[in-house]
Coordinates of C-alpha atoms in Angstrom, one line a residue:
M1 CA 26.8 34.0 -156.2
R2 CA 23.4 35.3 -154.9
L3 CA 20.6 36.9 -157.0
E4 CA 17.9 38.6 -155.0
S5 CA 14.4 39.7 -156.0
A6 CA 12.0 42.2 -154.4
G7 CA 10.9 41.0 -151.0
G8 CA 14.1 39.2 -150.1
T9 CA 13.6 36.1 -152.2
F10 CA 17.0 34.8 -153.3
V11 CA 18.6 32.2 -155.5
D12 CA 22.2 31.1 -154.7
V13 CA 24.2 29.7 -157.6
A14 CA 27.4 27.7 -156.9
A15 CA 29.6 25.2 -158.6
G16 CA 28.5 21.6 -158.4
P17 CA 30.2 19.1 -156.1
G18 CA 32.3 17.3 -158.8
T19 CA 34.3 18.3 -161.8
D20 CA 31.6 17.0 -164.2
A21 CA 28.7 18.4 -162.2
G22 CA 26.8 21.5 -163.3
P23 CA 26.0 24.4 -161.0
V24 CA 23.8 24.0 -158.0
V25 CA 21.0 26.4 -157.1
R26 CA 19.2 27.0 -153.8
V27 CA 16.1 29.1 -153.4
G28 CA 14.7 30.7 -150.3
I29 CA 13.7 33.8 -148.3
G30 CA 16.0 35.5 -145.8
G31 CA 18.5 32.8 -144.7
D32 CA 16.2 29.8 -145.2
D33 CA 16.8 27.1 -147.9
W34 CA 13.3 26.1 -148.9
L35 CA 13.7 23.5 -151.6
G36 CA 17.2 22.1 -151.2
R37 CA 19.8 21.5 -153.9
G38 CA 18.6 22.2 -157.4
E39 CA 20.3 21.2 -160.6
A40 CA 19.9 20.6 -164.3
T41 CA 19.1 17.1 -165.4
G42 CA 18.4 15.2 -168.6
A43 CA 19.3 16.9 -171.8
A44 CA 20.1 20.1 -169.9
A45 CA 22.8 18.3 -167.9
T46 CA 24.6 17.3 -171.1
G47 CA 24.0 20.6 -172.8
G48 CA 21.2 19.0 -174.8
D49 CA 23.1 16.3 -176.7
A50 CA 20.2 13.9 -176.6
S51 CA 20.0 14.7 -180.3
P52 CA 22.8 13.2 -182.5
G53 CA 25.2 15.9 -183.5
A54 CA 24.1 18.4 -180.9
A55 CA 26.7 20.6 -179.4
D56 CA 28.3 19.7 -176.1
G57 CA 27.1 21.7 -173.1
E58 CA 29.3 24.1 -171.3
S59 CA 28.5 24.5 -167.6
S60 CA 29.3 27.6 -165.6
D61 CA 29.2 28.5 -162.0
G62 CA 27.6 31.8 -163.0
V63 CA 30.5 34.2 -163.1
D64 CA 28.6 36.6 -165.4
V65 CA 25.7 38.5 -164.0
V66 CA 23.7 40.4 -166.6
E67 CA 21.2 43.1 -166.0
G68 CA 18.2 43.5 -168.3
S69 CA 14.5 43.8 -168.6
D70 CA 11.6 41.9 -170.2
A71 CA 7.9 41.9 -170.1
Y72 CA 7.9 41.0 -166.4
G73 CA 10.2 43.8 -165.4
S74 CA 13.9 44.5 -164.6
Y75 CA 16.1 41.7 -163.5
R76 CA 19.6 40.4 -162.8
S77 CA 20.3 37.1 -164.6
M78 CA 22.9 34.3 -164.8
V79 CA 23.3 31.6 -167.4
T80 CA 24.2 28.4 -165.6
V81 CA 24.3 25.9 -168.6
D82 CA 25.0 27.1 -172.1
G83 CA 24.9 24.6 -175.0
A84 CA 22.2 23.0 -177.0
V85 CA 20.1 23.6 -174.0
R86 CA 20.5 26.9 -172.2
C87 CA 19.5 27.2 -168.5
S88 CA 19.3 30.5 -166.8
V89 CA 17.8 32.2 -163.7
R90 CA 16.5 35.7 -163.3
A91 CA 15.7 37.7 -160.2
Y92 CA 13.3 40.6 -160.6
S93 CA 13.8 43.9 -158.8
N94 CA 10.2 45.0 -159.2
R95 CA 8.5 41.7 -158.3
A96 CA 9.0 39.1 -155.6
M97 CA 9.7 36.6 -158.3
I98 CA 12.5 34.4 -159.6
V99 CA 12.3 32.8 -163.0
F100 CA 14.1 29.7 -164.2
R101 CA 14.3 29.7 -168.0
T102 CA 15.0 26.7 -170.2
E103 CA 15.7 27.2 -173.9
A104 CA 16.6 25.0 -176.8
T105 CA 19.4 26.7 -178.9
V106 CA 19.3 24.0 -181.6
D107 CA 16.6 21.6 -182.8
L108 CA 16.4 18.7 -180.2
T109 CA 15.2 15.2 -180.7
G110 CA 15.2 12.0 -178.7
L111 CA 14.2 13.8 -175.5
A112 CA 11.6 11.5 -174.1
T113 CA 12.3 9.8 -170.8
G114 CA 9.4 7.3 -170.7
A115 CA 7.6 9.0 -167.9
F116 CA 5.7 12.3 -167.9
D117 CA 6.9 13.3 -164.4
Q118 CA 10.6 12.6 -165.2
P119 CA 11.7 15.7 -167.1
S120 CA 13.3 15.4 -170.6
V121 CA 15.0 18.6 -169.7
G122 CA 15.1 19.3 -166.0
W123 CA 15.7 22.8 -164.7
P124 CA 15.8 22.8 -161.8
V125 CA 15.3 19.4 -160.1
F126 CA 15.3 20.0 -156.4
T127 CA 16.3 17.6 -153.6
P128 CA 14.6 18.9 -150.4
G129 CA 16.6 16.4 -148.3
D130 CA 19.7 18.3 -149.2
R131 CA 18.7 21.6 -147.7
A132 CA 21.6 23.4 -146.1
P133 CA 21.8 22.2 -142.4
G134 CA 19.5 24.1 -140.1
S135 CA 18.3 26.4 -142.8
G136 CA 14.8 25.0 -143.6
P137 CA 11.8 27.1 -142.7
Q138 CA 10.0 26.1 -139.5
G139 CA 6.6 24.4 -139.8
L140 CA 6.7 24.1 -143.6
K141 CA 3.5 22.8 -145.3
A142 CA 3.1 22.1 -149.0
V143 CA 0.0 22.2 -151.1
A144 CA -0.1 21.3 -154.8
F145 CA -2.8 21.1 -157.5
Q146 CA -2.6 17.7 -159.2
H147 CA -2.5 17.3 -162.9
C148 CA -5.6 15.1 -162.7
E149 CA -9.3 15.7 -163.2
F150 CA -10.5 18.9 -161.5
A151 CA -7.0 19.7 -160.2
L152 CA -7.5 17.8 -156.9
P153 CA -5.4 19.5 -154.2
T154 CA -2.9 17.5 -152.2
M155 CA -0.6 18.1 -149.2
A156 CA 2.8 17.1 -147.8
G157 CA 5.1 18.1 -144.9
P158 CA 8.5 19.8 -145.0
E159 CA 10.2 16.9 -146.8
L160 CA 8.0 17.7 -149.8
D161 CA 7.4 13.9 -150.3
G162 CA 4.5 11.6 -149.7
F163 CA 1.9 13.6 -151.5
F164 CA -1.4 11.7 -152.1
L165 CA -1.5 11.5 -155.8
L166 CA -4.2 9.7 -157.9
P167 CA -2.5 6.5 -159.2
H168 CA -4.1 6.6 -162.6
R169 CA -2.4 10.0 -163.4
P170 CA 1.3 10.9 -163.6
P171 CA 2.7 12.1 -160.2
T172 CA 2.9 15.7 -161.1
A173 CA 1.3 18.9 -159.7
W174 CA 1.5 22.7 -159.9
P175 CA 1.1 25.3 -158.7
L176 CA 3.2 24.0 -155.8
L177 CA 2.8 26.2 -152.6
L178 CA 5.2 26.1 -149.7
T179 CA 4.1 27.9 -146.5
S180 CA 6.1 28.3 -143.3
A181 CA 4.6 28.6 -139.8
D182 CA 4.8 32.4 -140.0
G183 CA 2.8 32.5 -143.2
R184 CA 5.6 33.2 -145.6
T185 CA 4.9 31.4 -148.9
L186 CA 6.8 30.4 -152.0
M187 CA 5.0 29.1 -155.1
L188 CA 6.3 27.3 -158.2
A189 CA 4.2 27.7 -161.4
P190 CA 4.9 28.1 -165.1
L191 CA 4.3 31.4 -166.9
G192 CA 3.4 29.8 -170.2
D193 CA 3.6 26.6 -172.3
F194 CA 1.5 25.0 -169.6
H195 CA 1.0 21.6 -171.1
D196 CA 4.7 21.2 -171.9
V197 CA 6.1 21.5 -168.4
T198 CA 6.0 19.3 -165.4
V199 CA 6.6 19.5 -161.6
G200 CA 7.1 15.9 -160.7
L201 CA 6.5 14.9 -157.1
N202 CA 7.4 12.1 -154.6
G203 CA 10.5 9.9 -154.6
G204 CA 12.6 12.5 -152.8
T205 CA 12.7 15.2 -155.5
V206 CA 10.7 18.1 -156.9
R207 CA 11.3 17.6 -160.7
C208 CA 10.7 20.8 -162.7
G209 CA 11.3 21.0 -166.4
W210 CA 10.0 19.9 -169.8
H211 CA 7.8 16.8 -169.3
G212 CA 9.2 13.4 -170.1
D213 CA 6.8 12.6 -173.0
L214 CA 8.3 15.5 -175.0
E215 CA 10.1 13.8 -177.9
S216 CA 11.5 16.9 -179.6
A217 CA 11.7 20.7 -179.4
P218 CA 12.7 23.2 -182.0
A219 CA 15.4 25.8 -181.6
G220 CA 14.1 28.8 -179.8
F221 CA 11.5 26.9 -177.7
A222 CA 11.8 28.3 -174.2
T223 CA 9.8 27.9 -171.0
D224 CA 9.7 30.0 -167.8
L225 CA 9.1 28.5 -164.4
A226 CA 8.4 31.2 -161.8
V227 CA 9.0 31.2 -158.0
F228 CA 6.7 33.7 -156.4
A229 CA 7.0 34.9 -152.8
G230 CA 4.0 36.2 -150.8
T231 CA 2.3 36.5 -147.5
G232 CA 0.2 33.3 -148.1
P233 CA -1.1 30.9 -150.7
R234 CA -3.8 33.2 -151.9
D235 CA -1.4 36.1 -152.3
C236 CA 0.9 33.9 -154.5
L237 CA -1.9 32.5 -156.6
D238 CA -3.2 36.1 -157.1
Q239 CA 0.2 37.3 -158.2
W240 CA 0.5 34.5 -160.7
G241 CA -3.0 34.9 -162.1
E242 CA -2.6 38.7 -162.4
L243 CA 0.6 38.2 -164.3
L244 CA -0.8 35.6 -166.7
L245 CA -3.9 37.6 -167.4
E246 CA -1.8 40.8 -168.0
Q247 CA 0.7 39.1 -170.3
A248 CA -2.0 37.3 -172.4
G249 CA -4.3 40.3 -172.6
T250 CA -7.1 38.0 -171.5
V251 CA -10.6 39.1 -172.3
R252 CA -13.1 37.0 -170.2
P253 CA -16.7 36.7 -171.2
G254 CA -19.2 38.7 -169.2
R255 CA -20.7 37.5 -165.9
W256 CA -24.0 36.6 -167.6
A257 CA -22.5 35.8 -171.1
D258 CA -24.8 32.8 -171.9
A259 CA -28.0 31.2 -170.6
L260 CA -25.9 28.9 -168.4
A261 CA -24.3 31.8 -166.6
A262 CA -27.5 33.9 -166.5
R263 CA -30.2 31.6 -165.1
P264 CA -30.7 28.3 -163.2
S265 CA -30.2 25.4 -165.6
Y266 CA -31.4 21.8 -165.6
W267 CA -28.7 19.1 -165.7
T268 CA -28.7 15.4 -166.6
D269 CA -25.0 14.6 -165.8
N270 CA -23.6 12.2 -163.2
G271 CA -25.3 13.1 -159.9
A272 CA -28.5 14.2 -161.5
A273 CA -31.7 12.2 -161.3
Y274 CA -31.9 11.3 -165.0
W275 CA -28.2 10.4 -165.7
Y276 CA -28.8 7.1 -167.5
K277 CA -32.1 6.8 -165.7
T278 CA -35.7 7.5 -166.6
E279 CA -38.8 8.4 -164.7
P280 CA -41.3 5.5 -164.4
G281 CA -43.8 5.8 -167.1
H282 CA -41.5 8.0 -169.3
D283 CA -38.8 7.4 -171.8
V284 CA -35.5 9.4 -171.7
A285 CA -36.9 12.5 -173.5
G286 CA -40.2 12.4 -171.6
S287 CA -38.4 12.3 -168.2
I288 CA -36.4 15.5 -169.0
V289 CA -39.5 17.3 -170.4
A290 CA -41.6 16.4 -167.4
A291 CA -38.9 17.8 -165.0
V292 CA -38.4 21.0 -167.0
D293 CA -42.2 21.5 -167.3
E294 CA -42.6 21.2 -163.5
L295 CA -39.8 23.7 -162.8
R296 CA -41.5 26.3 -165.1
A297 CA -44.9 25.6 -163.7
N298 CA -43.5 26.5 -160.3
D299 CA -42.0 29.8 -161.5
V300 CA -38.4 28.7 -161.8
A301 CA -36.9 30.9 -164.5
L302 CA -35.0 28.1 -166.2
G303 CA -32.3 29.0 -168.7
A304 CA -30.4 26.2 -170.4
V305 CA -30.9 22.4 -170.4
Q306 CA -27.9 20.1 -170.4
L307 CA -27.6 16.9 -172.3
D308 CA -24.9 14.6 -171.0
S309 CA -22.9 11.7 -172.5
W310 CA -25.9 9.4 -172.5
F311 CA -27.2 10.8 -175.7
Y312 CA -24.3 9.7 -178.0
P313 CA -22.6 6.3 -178.5
H314 CA -19.4 5.2 -176.8
A315 CA -17.2 2.2 -177.4
D316 CA -19.0 0.5 -174.5
L317 CA -22.6 1.4 -174.4
R318 CA -24.1 1.9 -171.0
P319 CA -27.6 0.7 -170.4
F320 CA -30.3 2.9 -168.7
D321 CA -32.0 2.2 -165.4
T322 CA -29.4 0.0 -163.8
D323 CA -27.0 0.6 -160.9
E324 CA -24.7 -2.2 -161.9
W325 CA -22.4 0.1 -163.9
V326 CA -19.7 2.6 -163.2
V327 CA -18.9 5.9 -164.8
P328 CA -17.9 4.8 -168.3
P329 CA -14.4 5.8 -169.3
S330 CA -14.8 4.4 -172.8
A331 CA -14.4 6.8 -175.7
M332 CA -16.9 8.4 -178.0
V333 CA -17.7 6.7 -181.3
A334 CA -19.8 9.4 -182.9
W335 CA -21.2 12.7 -181.7
E336 CA -24.8 11.9 -182.7
E337 CA -27.9 10.8 -181.0
R338 CA -28.2 7.1 -179.9
S339 CA -31.2 5.8 -181.8
D340 CA -32.2 3.7 -178.8
V341 CA -32.2 6.7 -176.5
L342 CA -33.4 9.7 -178.6
P343 CA -35.1 8.0 -181.6
D344 CA -36.7 11.3 -182.6
G345 CA -33.4 13.2 -182.2
I346 CA -32.3 16.3 -180.2
A347 CA -34.2 18.7 -182.4
D348 CA -37.5 17.0 -181.4
L349 CA -36.5 17.0 -177.7
R350 CA -35.6 20.7 -177.8
S351 CA -38.9 21.5 -179.4
R352 CA -40.8 19.6 -176.6
L353 CA -38.7 21.5 -174.1
G354 CA -39.8 24.8 -175.5
H355 CA -36.7 25.6 -177.5
P356 CA -34.3 26.5 -174.6
P357 CA -30.6 27.0 -175.2
L358 CA -28.9 23.6 -174.8
V359 CA -25.6 22.6 -173.2
A360 CA -24.1 19.6 -175.0
H361 CA -21.5 17.2 -173.5
I362 CA -18.6 15.8 -175.4
R363 CA -15.7 13.6 -174.4
H364 CA -12.5 11.9 -175.7
L365 CA -12.7 10.2 -179.1
S366 CA -12.3 6.5 -179.9
A367 CA -9.7 5.5 -182.4
D368 CA -12.4 3.4 -184.0
A369 CA -14.7 6.3 -184.6
P370 CA -15.5 6.8 -188.3
I371 CA -14.5 10.4 -188.1
S372 CA -11.0 9.3 -187.0
A373 CA -10.5 7.8 -190.4
E374 CA -11.8 10.9 -192.2
L375 CA -9.8 13.7 -190.6
P376 CA -6.2 14.1 -189.3
V377 CA -5.8 12.6 -185.8
H378 CA -3.2 11.5 -183.3
V379 CA -3.8 7.8 -182.4
D380 CA -2.8 6.1 -179.2
G381 CA -4.2 2.7 -178.6
P382 CA -8.0 2.9 -178.1
Y383 CA -8.1 6.7 -178.3
S384 CA -7.5 9.4 -181.0
A385 CA -7.3 13.2 -180.7
P386 CA -8.0 15.7 -183.5
A387 CA -4.7 17.0 -185.0
T388 CA -6.4 20.0 -186.6
P389 CA -9.5 22.1 -185.7
E390 CA -11.6 20.7 -188.5
M391 CA -13.2 18.0 -186.4
Y392 CA -14.3 20.5 -183.8
E393 CA -15.6 22.8 -186.5
R394 CA -17.9 20.0 -187.7
W395 CA -19.1 19.3 -184.2
L396 CA -19.7 23.0 -183.5
D397 CA -21.6 23.3 -186.8
Q398 CA -23.8 20.5 -185.4
C399 CA -24.3 22.6 -182.2
L400 CA -25.9 25.3 -184.4
A401 CA -28.2 22.8 -186.0
W402 CA -29.3 21.4 -182.6
G403 CA -29.7 24.7 -180.8
V404 CA -26.7 24.2 -178.5
E405 CA -25.4 27.4 -177.0
T406 CA -22.7 25.9 -174.7
F407 CA -20.3 23.2 -175.8
E408 CA -19.3 21.3 -172.6
H409 CA -15.9 19.6 -173.2
D410 CA -15.6 17.0 -170.5
W411 CA -12.7 14.5 -170.0
L412 CA -10.0 17.1 -171.0
V413 CA -7.5 15.3 -168.8
E414 CA -8.2 12.0 -170.6
V415 CA -7.7 13.6 -174.1
F416 CA -4.3 14.9 -173.0
F417 CA -3.0 12.0 -171.1
G418 CA -4.7 9.4 -173.3
V419 CA -3.1 10.4 -176.6
R420 CA 0.7 10.6 -176.6
G421 CA 0.7 12.7 -179.9
L422 CA -0.6 15.7 -178.0
R423 CA 2.4 15.5 -175.7
A424 CA 5.1 14.6 -178.2
A425 CA 6.0 18.2 -179.4
P426 CA 5.6 21.6 -177.8
G427 CA 2.5 23.6 -178.4
R428 CA 0.2 20.8 -179.6
A429 CA -2.1 20.9 -176.6
R430 CA -2.3 24.7 -176.8
E431 CA -3.2 24.5 -180.5
W432 CA -5.9 21.9 -179.7
Q433 CA -7.6 24.2 -177.2
E434 CA -7.1 27.4 -179.1
G435 CA -8.6 25.7 -182.2
I436 CA -11.7 24.8 -180.3
D437 CA -12.0 28.3 -178.9
R438 CA -11.6 29.9 -182.3
A439 CA -14.2 27.7 -183.9
A440 CA -16.6 28.3 -181.1
R441 CA -16.1 32.1 -181.3
D442 CA -16.7 32.1 -185.0
R443 CA -20.1 30.4 -184.4
G444 CA -21.1 32.4 -181.3
I445 CA -20.9 29.3 -179.0
T446 CA -19.6 29.4 -175.5
L447 CA -17.5 26.7 -173.8
Q448 CA -17.5 24.9 -170.4
W449 CA -14.2 23.1 -169.5
C450 CA -14.7 19.9 -167.4
M451 CA -12.2 17.4 -165.9
G452 CA -9.4 19.9 -166.6
T453 CA -5.9 20.0 -165.1
P454 CA -4.2 23.2 -163.9
A455 CA -2.7 23.4 -167.4
D456 CA -6.2 23.6 -168.8
F457 CA -7.1 26.2 -166.3
A458 CA -4.1 28.3 -167.1
Q459 CA -4.4 28.0 -170.8
T460 CA -7.8 29.6 -170.7
T461 CA -5.8 32.9 -170.4
T462 CA -5.4 32.7 -174.2
L463 CA -9.1 31.7 -174.8
T464 CA -12.2 33.9 -175.1
Q465 CA -15.2 31.5 -175.0
V466 CA -14.8 29.6 -171.7
T467 CA -17.7 30.9 -169.5
S468 CA -17.3 28.3 -166.7
V469 CA -15.0 25.6 -165.5
R470 CA -15.7 22.6 -163.1
T471 CA -13.5 22.7 -160.0
S472 CA -14.5 19.6 -158.1
G473 CA -15.5 16.0 -158.6
D474 CA -19.0 14.7 -159.5
H475 CA -21.9 15.4 -157.2
G476 CA -22.5 12.4 -155.0
Y477 CA -19.8 10.3 -156.6
I478 CA -16.9 8.6 -154.7
A479 CA -16.2 11.5 -152.3
T480 CA -18.4 12.8 -149.5
A481 CA -20.3 16.1 -149.7
G482 CA -17.8 17.7 -147.3
Q483 CA -14.8 16.4 -149.2
L484 CA -16.3 17.8 -152.5
W485 CA -17.0 21.2 -150.9
A486 CA -13.4 21.4 -149.6
W487 CA -12.1 20.4 -153.1
F488 CA -14.4 23.0 -154.7
C489 CA -13.4 25.9 -152.5
T490 CA -9.7 25.1 -152.6
T491 CA -9.5 24.7 -156.4
N492 CA -11.6 27.8 -156.7
A493 CA -8.7 29.8 -155.2
M494 CA -6.7 29.0 -158.4
A495 CA -9.7 29.5 -160.7
R496 CA -10.5 32.8 -159.1
A497 CA -6.9 34.0 -159.5
L498 CA -7.3 33.3 -163.2
G499 CA -10.5 35.2 -163.6
L500 CA -12.6 32.1 -164.2
M501 CA -16.2 31.3 -163.1
P502 CA -16.2 28.0 -161.3
F503 CA -19.1 25.4 -161.6
K504 CA -19.8 23.4 -158.5
D505 CA -21.6 20.7 -160.6
V506 CA -25.3 19.7 -160.5
F507 CA -27.0 19.3 -157.1
R508 CA -30.3 18.0 -155.8
T509 CA -32.7 19.6 -153.4
D510 CA -34.6 16.4 -152.7
P511 CA -34.0 15.4 -149.0
E512 CA -34.4 11.8 -149.9
A513 CA -31.6 12.1 -152.5
D514 CA -29.3 14.6 -150.8
G515 CA -30.1 14.6 -147.2
A516 CA -30.0 18.0 -145.6
N517 CA -27.4 19.3 -148.1
G518 CA -29.6 20.9 -150.7
E519 CA -29.5 24.4 -149.3
I520 CA -25.8 24.3 -148.8
E521 CA -25.3 23.0 -152.3
A522 CA -27.4 25.8 -153.7
L523 CA -25.6 28.4 -151.6
L524 CA -22.2 27.2 -152.8
S525 CA -23.5 27.2 -156.4
V526 CA -24.6 30.8 -156.1
L527 CA -21.4 32.0 -154.4
S528 CA -19.4 30.4 -157.2
T529 CA -20.4 33.1 -159.7
G530 CA -20.8 30.2 -162.2
P531 CA -23.8 28.0 -163.2
V532 CA -26.5 26.8 -160.8
G533 CA -27.3 23.3 -162.0
L534 CA -30.6 21.7 -160.8
G535 CA -30.9 17.9 -161.1
D536 CA -33.9 16.7 -159.2
R537 CA -36.5 14.2 -160.5
V538 CA -40.1 15.0 -161.1
G539 CA -42.1 15.6 -157.9
R540 CA -39.0 16.0 -155.7
F541 CA -37.9 19.6 -156.3
E542 CA -37.6 22.1 -153.4
F543 CA -38.8 25.1 -155.4
D544 CA -38.1 27.6 -152.7
V545 CA -34.4 26.7 -152.8
A546 CA -34.3 27.2 -156.5
H547 CA -36.1 30.5 -156.3
R548 CA -33.5 31.9 -153.8
T549 CA -30.7 31.4 -156.3
C550 CA -31.9 34.2 -158.5
R551 CA -33.5 37.6 -158.5
A552 CA -37.2 38.2 -159.1
D553 CA -36.6 38.5 -162.8
G554 CA -34.8 35.0 -162.9
I555 CA -31.2 36.3 -163.2
L556 CA -28.8 34.5 -161.0
I557 CA -27.5 36.2 -157.9
K558 CA -23.7 36.5 -158.0
P559 CA -21.0 37.9 -155.7
D560 CA -18.2 40.0 -157.2
V561 CA -15.8 37.1 -157.1
P562 CA -16.1 33.3 -156.6
I563 CA -16.1 31.8 -153.1
A564 CA -12.7 30.4 -152.3
A565 CA -10.8 28.8 -149.4
I566 CA -8.8 31.2 -147.2
D567 CA -5.2 30.5 -146.5
S568 CA -5.7 28.5 -143.3
A569 CA -8.3 26.3 -145.0
I570 CA -6.1 25.7 -148.0
L571 CA -3.3 24.6 -145.7
S572 CA -5.6 22.2 -143.9
S573 CA -7.4 20.7 -147.0

């Protein structure tokens, strides 16, 4: 049985190869089979009887085709597995979109598989090696956005295997884009519940479904995985983003919603001159004050000043003014000033800076942090994560006391993958981020998301305070400048589709520190529509470069939309 959506995208549903096998699906355009055999796995393959006492599943070869409509439009639908887990597929007549729905019809427990990328409920799990003979599209290329820091893009060939995936994160990535030699493109991406789903890669399969760390799901919990068809990667990303924004009723902050978005800012993060370093003859505060004073003395209309992770204590304290150290992954012990770094506190530093709006960095939390013993948390080894919004409410109250306008939440990926409790039940990660957003909105504070995964990007459609999001790795760290620019422009294609303002990260104009790249870095920063972060040391600014990032009144110059890679660049990244 074939269901077909607008534009000729189809899903074929047929009986499985054995008497105990569930239905098999194949997805494609025209006569081409793009993904190979797809089937239900895990709890879906047994009807969901991973929970004691759950009803046995009842597989069908899709004899019943139902017509209906929902928020996405009119469709024809088939239920392929109907039991404690119901699997269905819908093809929409008004969109070039097919949706695979997975729903718990009873309370489910005991779902976890032991690996995030191995679905607890798989629907569908595709085997590209089992494409119908001779039916694969010619010249197929695949691009996916990894569920790692800054959504690092990765590529593979027609076998949809051998993706380069960062080894310290689960092998999972979406959106997953498949483009043939003639430009036709299919894209797999969820329509909601972004932190609860996975598209596992490598090992010969494309594993879609509920992620493998999910331990339970209540009756009624349902997820939708969409397959979009378009004329190229950007077209599919734009369709997805437009649909998410429309369904969520997203209201994005204005283009100049805070000082960070409105004017050049001074940064002290990794890649900047004073990240765990001081200017000779100055202490930490004096170094930053001297740099800001010099910018203002040379008519740079500075807005916000950023304070990075160096100002608060971690489980492993990093010393200043030494290169014999790596980026510290250790967790935060308290969100308060280090007495050995800012003995007079942030309030005194802000006063010496002339009372600018501040951007304050925060990261994942240590299980040994005193606040972890005071308020509800999920604990996982050395880390903990807030289980209610109260902890963020306290921190955001502290923002008001310090004069912080933008709360920069870094290490989002480490919070999520570092604390199993956030992944054990559906909706917990969404509640975590919506709780931060709500508390920030109540206090008039804006948010910057940093080290986010595609799930973090997509979940911003239900948030109101995120004024910028980092879309590439740290300036001058690990990757070359060219690699970082490609990463930035490619991930921007996803951020742009979601209506987000990307942040390229800090840059330096000093030729001794950044070679001849200062002007390119400044140009990319301006074209991002997001912050322009200056990070040079005293005496080494190229003020003309800083001046050209903004108008005569100091307001940043911005294009209508962020710079982003075109299709051919995405497919060669």
